[in-house]
Short mmCIF file of C-alpha atoms in Angstrom, two decimals:
data_model
loop_
_atom_site.label_atom_id
_atom_site.label_comp_id
_atom_site.label_asym_id
_atom_site.label_seq_id
_atom_site.Cartn_x
_atom_site.Cartn_y
_atom_site.Cartn_z
CA MET A 13 12.93 -6.36 25.16
CA LYS A 14 10.90 -4.69 28.08
CA HIS A 15 7.58 -2.50 27.31
CA THR A 16 5.66 0.84 29.69
CA LEU A 17 2.20 0.07 28.29
CA PHE A 18 -0.33 -0.56 30.73
CA LEU A 19 -2.58 -4.24 30.06
CA LYS A 20 -4.73 -6.62 30.63
CA LYS A 21 -4.38 -9.05 28.05
CA PRO A 22 -1.85 -10.14 25.31
CA LEU A 23 -0.64 -6.18 22.69
CA ALA A 24 -0.31 -8.19 19.28
CA PHE A 25 1.94 -5.73 17.65
CA PHE A 26 2.19 -6.85 14.15
CA ASP A 27 3.55 -6.11 10.41
CA LEU A 28 3.02 -8.07 7.00
CA GLU A 29 5.01 -7.90 3.68
CA THR A 30 3.19 -9.37 1.33
CA THR A 31 2.76 -10.59 -2.39
CA GLY A 32 0.91 -7.44 -3.26
CA VAL A 33 -1.48 -4.51 -2.20
CA ASP A 34 -4.78 -6.33 -2.45
CA PRO A 35 -5.86 -8.14 0.60
CA MET A 36 -7.99 -10.47 -0.49
CA LYS A 37 -5.77 -12.35 -3.41
CA ASP A 38 -2.30 -11.21 -1.90
CA ARG A 39 -0.28 -12.67 0.05
CA ILE A 40 1.75 -12.69 2.83
CA VAL A 41 5.68 -13.12 2.07
CA GLU A 42 6.95 -12.54 5.74
CA ILE A 43 4.99 -11.99 9.57
CA SER A 44 6.77 -10.76 12.29
CA ILE A 45 4.53 -10.39 16.05
CA ALA A 46 6.37 -8.33 18.68
CA LYS A 47 3.73 -9.83 21.72
CA ALA A 48 3.24 -7.34 24.34
CA LEU A 49 2.31 -9.65 27.56
CA PRO A 50 0.99 -8.10 30.65
CA ASN A 51 3.84 -8.01 32.74
CA GLY A 52 6.08 -6.42 30.19
CA ASP A 53 7.72 -8.56 28.70
CA VAL A 54 7.61 -8.57 24.75
CA VAL A 55 8.08 -11.74 22.82
CA VAL A 56 9.37 -10.94 19.52
CA LYS A 57 8.57 -13.83 16.20
CA THR A 58 9.33 -13.35 13.14
CA GLN A 59 8.12 -15.99 10.21
CA ARG A 60 9.29 -15.69 6.39
CA ILE A 61 6.06 -16.99 4.10
CA ASN A 62 6.11 -19.25 0.94
CA PRO A 63 2.83 -17.74 -0.39
CA THR A 64 2.84 -19.80 -3.02
CA ILE A 65 2.88 -17.56 -5.73
CA PRO A 66 5.16 -15.15 -6.90
CA ILE A 67 5.85 -11.93 -6.31
CA PRO A 68 6.07 -9.06 -8.52
CA ILE A 69 9.31 -7.81 -9.72
CA GLU A 70 7.93 -3.63 -8.06
CA THR A 71 6.90 -5.70 -4.37
CA SER A 72 10.59 -7.19 -4.00
CA LEU A 73 11.97 -3.85 -5.30
CA ILE A 74 10.24 -1.64 -1.68
CA HIS A 75 10.82 -5.08 0.51
CA GLY A 76 12.67 -6.18 -0.85
CA ILE A 77 12.49 -10.21 -0.53
CA TYR A 78 12.05 -12.07 -3.34
CA ASP A 79 11.51 -15.37 -4.94
CA GLU A 80 14.23 -17.12 -4.68
CA ASP A 81 14.33 -15.39 -0.32
CA ILE A 82 10.95 -18.14 -0.23
CA LYS A 83 10.91 -20.78 -1.90
CA ASP A 84 11.64 -23.41 0.78
CA GLU A 85 9.62 -21.75 3.05
CA PRO A 86 6.21 -22.83 4.40
CA PRO A 87 2.99 -22.36 3.46
CA PHE A 88 0.64 -20.40 5.86
CA LYS A 89 -1.22 -23.36 5.36
CA THR A 90 1.84 -25.05 6.99
CA VAL A 91 2.28 -22.71 10.18
CA ALA A 92 -1.57 -21.19 10.51
CA ARG A 93 -2.60 -22.72 13.43
CA THR A 94 0.90 -22.03 15.76
CA MET A 95 0.81 -18.88 14.23
CA ALA A 96 -3.09 -18.61 15.46
CA GLN A 97 -1.85 -20.24 18.86
CA PHE A 98 0.76 -17.01 19.75
CA LEU A 99 -2.03 -14.16 19.40
CA ASP A 100 -4.68 -15.84 21.55
CA GLY A 101 -6.55 -14.05 23.43
CA CYS A 102 -4.44 -10.48 21.89
CA ASP A 103 -6.06 -7.82 21.52
CA LEU A 104 -4.47 -6.12 17.41
CA ALA A 105 -2.23 -3.31 17.03
CA GLY A 106 -0.10 -2.19 13.54
CA TYR A 107 0.07 0.99 11.49
CA ASN A 108 -2.56 1.12 8.99
CA CYS A 109 -3.44 -2.87 9.80
CA ASN A 110 -7.22 -2.16 9.80
CA ARG A 111 -7.62 -1.22 6.24
CA PHE A 112 -4.81 -3.73 4.75
CA ASP A 113 -2.94 -5.73 7.25
CA ILE A 114 -5.57 -7.75 9.05
CA PRO A 115 -8.38 -8.41 6.09
CA LEU A 116 -5.78 -9.86 4.45
CA LEU A 117 -4.05 -12.51 8.16
CA VAL A 118 -8.03 -13.26 9.10
CA GLU A 119 -8.33 -14.83 5.20
CA GLU A 120 -4.61 -15.67 4.96
CA PHE A 121 -6.12 -18.09 8.05
CA LEU A 122 -9.70 -18.56 6.41
CA ARG A 123 -7.79 -20.14 2.95
CA ALA A 124 -5.72 -22.86 6.02
CA ASN A 125 -9.65 -23.33 7.66
CA VAL A 126 -7.91 -21.61 10.78
CA ASP A 127 -11.02 -19.47 12.59
CA PHE A 128 -9.81 -16.54 13.62
CA ASP A 129 -11.84 -14.41 14.95
CA LEU A 130 -11.85 -10.73 15.60
CA LYS A 131 -14.93 -11.12 18.43
CA ASN A 132 -13.73 -9.47 22.18
CA ARG A 133 -10.05 -8.33 20.58
CA ARG A 134 -10.18 -4.92 20.00
CA LEU A 135 -7.77 -3.62 17.20
CA ILE A 136 -5.12 -0.81 17.64
CA ASP A 137 -4.26 1.18 14.29
CA VAL A 138 -1.68 3.12 15.12
CA GLN A 139 -1.18 5.15 12.56
CA ARG A 140 -5.50 6.05 12.52
CA ILE A 141 -4.07 7.71 16.28
CA PHE A 142 -1.39 9.89 13.60
CA HIS A 143 -3.81 11.16 11.79
CA VAL A 144 -6.51 12.43 14.70
CA MET A 145 -3.88 13.12 16.34
CA GLU A 146 -2.27 15.31 14.01
CA PRO A 147 -3.87 15.65 11.37
CA ARG A 148 -2.83 16.18 7.48
CA THR A 149 -5.76 18.82 6.83
CA LEU A 150 -4.70 21.61 4.87
CA LYS A 151 -5.94 23.96 7.93
CA ALA A 152 -2.96 21.95 10.76
CA ALA A 153 -0.56 22.09 7.21
CA TYR A 154 -1.17 25.78 7.13
CA LYS A 155 -0.89 26.89 11.37
CA PHE A 156 1.99 23.95 10.85
CA TYR A 157 4.73 25.39 8.18
CA CYS A 158 3.19 29.20 8.17
CA GLY A 159 2.58 29.18 12.12
CA LYS A 160 -0.74 30.64 11.39
CA GLU A 161 -5.14 30.41 11.13
CA LEU A 162 -6.59 29.63 8.06
CA THR A 163 -9.37 32.16 7.74
CA ASN A 164 -11.78 31.65 5.91
CA ALA A 165 -10.68 27.69 5.21
CA HIS A 166 -12.95 25.94 2.14
CA SER A 167 -13.01 29.39 -0.46
CA ALA A 168 -10.80 28.92 -2.98
CA GLU A 169 -9.11 31.37 -3.53
CA ALA A 170 -8.21 31.55 0.82
CA ASP A 171 -7.33 27.07 -0.03
CA THR A 172 -4.91 28.22 -3.01
CA LEU A 173 -3.27 30.62 -1.17
CA ALA A 174 -3.11 29.00 1.73
CA THR A 175 -1.03 25.67 -0.18
CA PHE A 176 0.87 27.98 -2.88
CA GLU A 177 2.04 29.99 1.67
CA VAL A 178 2.35 25.99 2.43
CA LEU A 179 4.58 24.57 -0.57
CA GLU A 180 6.93 28.43 -0.03
CA ALA A 181 7.60 27.74 3.27
CA MET A 182 7.82 23.71 3.08
CA LEU A 183 10.99 24.97 0.62
CA VAL A 184 12.45 26.73 3.34
CA ARG A 185 12.30 24.13 6.29
CA TYR A 186 13.37 21.18 3.95
CA ASP A 187 16.24 23.15 1.59
CA GLY A 188 18.54 20.76 1.48
CA ALA A 189 16.80 17.39 3.35
CA ILE A 190 16.74 14.20 1.45
CA ALA A 191 13.39 12.40 1.02
CA ALA A 192 11.93 9.51 -1.07
CA ASP A 193 10.30 8.81 -4.44
CA GLU A 194 8.28 5.41 -4.70
CA LYS A 195 10.98 3.64 -5.53
CA GLY A 196 13.07 4.50 -3.27
CA ASN A 197 15.51 6.55 -5.53
CA GLU A 198 17.12 9.56 -3.18
CA VAL A 199 15.55 13.18 -4.14
CA ILE A 200 17.56 16.49 -2.42
CA ILE A 201 14.72 18.39 -1.67
CA GLY A 202 15.33 21.97 -3.38
CA ASN A 203 13.49 24.94 -4.71
CA ASP A 204 12.74 23.32 -8.06
CA VAL A 205 9.94 22.76 -9.39
CA GLU A 206 11.68 19.54 -11.18
CA VAL A 207 12.86 18.52 -7.97
CA LEU A 208 10.41 18.59 -6.27
CA ASN A 209 8.50 16.11 -9.47
CA LYS A 210 10.56 13.46 -9.32
CA LEU A 211 8.91 12.88 -5.84
CA MET A 212 5.80 12.08 -7.61
CA LEU A 213 6.55 10.22 -10.11
CA ASN A 214 5.11 7.35 -9.86
CA ASN A 215 4.49 4.53 -12.56
CA ASN A 216 0.76 4.43 -12.88
CA VAL A 217 -0.10 4.13 -17.16
CA ASP A 218 -3.79 5.92 -15.78
CA LEU A 219 -4.49 7.92 -13.40
CA ARG A 220 -5.68 5.77 -10.65
CA GLY A 221 -3.50 2.93 -11.91
CA HIS A 222 -5.50 0.53 -13.49
CA MET A 223 -2.25 -0.03 -16.21
CA VAL A 224 0.94 0.48 -14.37
CA TYR A 225 4.40 0.07 -15.79
CA ASN A 226 7.00 -2.84 -15.13
CA LYS A 227 10.38 -2.57 -14.89
CA ASP A 228 11.02 -2.12 -17.54
CA GLY A 229 8.61 1.05 -19.07
CA LYS A 230 6.31 -1.89 -19.68
CA GLU A 231 2.50 -1.38 -19.24
CA VAL A 232 0.70 -4.20 -16.96
CA VAL A 233 -3.12 -4.65 -16.23
CA ASN A 234 -3.18 -4.21 -11.83
CA PHE A 235 -5.90 -6.18 -11.47
CA GLY A 236 -8.88 -8.41 -11.05
CA LYS A 237 -7.39 -11.46 -12.66
CA HIS A 238 -5.01 -10.14 -15.64
CA LYS A 239 -3.49 -8.77 -12.51
CA GLY A 240 0.94 -8.40 -13.74
CA THR A 241 -0.29 -9.18 -17.12
CA LEU A 242 0.97 -6.73 -20.55
CA VAL A 243 -1.97 -4.77 -21.38
CA VAL A 244 -1.26 -5.84 -25.13
CA ASP A 245 -0.77 -9.85 -24.38
CA VAL A 246 -4.15 -9.01 -22.91
CA LEU A 247 -5.63 -7.14 -25.72
CA GLN A 248 -4.35 -10.15 -27.97
CA LYS A 249 -5.16 -12.49 -26.10
CA GLU A 250 -8.78 -11.91 -25.16
CA PRO A 251 -9.78 -8.70 -27.68
CA SER A 252 -13.37 -8.47 -25.19
CA PHE A 253 -11.64 -6.55 -22.77
CA TYR A 254 -11.40 -3.81 -24.71
CA ASP A 255 -14.88 -3.26 -25.28
CA TRP A 256 -15.45 -4.15 -21.39
CA ILE A 257 -13.38 -1.06 -20.56
CA LEU A 258 -15.18 1.11 -21.88
CA LYS A 259 -18.43 0.20 -21.44
CA SER A 260 -18.02 -0.54 -17.08
CA GLU A 261 -17.72 2.32 -15.47
CA PHE A 262 -13.79 3.38 -15.84
CA PRO A 263 -12.33 7.05 -15.34
CA LEU A 264 -11.96 8.20 -19.42
CA ASP A 265 -7.85 8.74 -18.70
CA THR A 266 -8.11 5.15 -17.88
CA LYS A 267 -10.00 4.46 -21.49
CA ARG A 268 -8.06 6.91 -23.45
CA LYS A 269 -4.90 4.91 -21.90
CA LEU A 270 -5.89 1.40 -22.85
CA THR A 271 -7.08 3.14 -26.62
CA GLU A 272 -4.06 4.26 -27.00
CA ILE A 273 -2.04 1.40 -26.57
CA LYS A 274 -4.43 -0.37 -28.62
CA LEU A 275 -4.45 1.89 -31.45
CA ARG A 276 -0.53 1.36 -31.19
CA MET A 277 -0.87 -1.77 -31.05
CA PHE A 278 -2.80 -0.93 -34.71
CA ASN A 279 -0.56 1.08 -35.65
CA LYS A 280 2.27 -1.51 -35.72
CA ARG A 281 1.49 -4.46 -38.10
#
């Protein structure tokens, strides 16, 4: 495999599959690195990792890696030094890597007591280039889909009417196209609000996703030490959790949804 990049030092493209989306608490289950060398060669290294913690089923359904698949793989601390050596002297690149992959990778190295210094490394986030060159703003969408410049941008009426026009143009452009919802289910795009709504659905219980539905449709906590635990179990075993949520700076919607669950538990007695 060859590349056409002009490089003075190796540039390591990498991606992580993980147990979740919290760089501080989640773990790597697979890492793939494509190291582009200054001479034009590319060296690819892929390694599955035993995260030593369970992979939530919701996460496994996304990347297709289950606990059974990695039970015999080495933990990260076993391969950390070899991995660090492979990345030695490399700049780093990825997609959304600056916000997620790099912070999580650094945490894993620190947990393994391996010094992985980012000093003197250039960090190239391809998503950032994409967003800079193809801005995802209403003005850009209006230009792309409607072929017109948006005047009076950021006035409520102009933005509202432009959004209206953009949706109409989208439905013409994508009519019959196949897309995937957040769970990977296929949706055929059409001029139908019910169909479009399928693309918006997620497994959040509250709008901010502090609680989500698991594969069985049960509410589970989605943050902190109780992450992945049924909300009803937390409320039963730690009643102070409810008071803490209500007294802390959580959204009112989160408090309302938690109250609904608590009342439902009370009514079942």
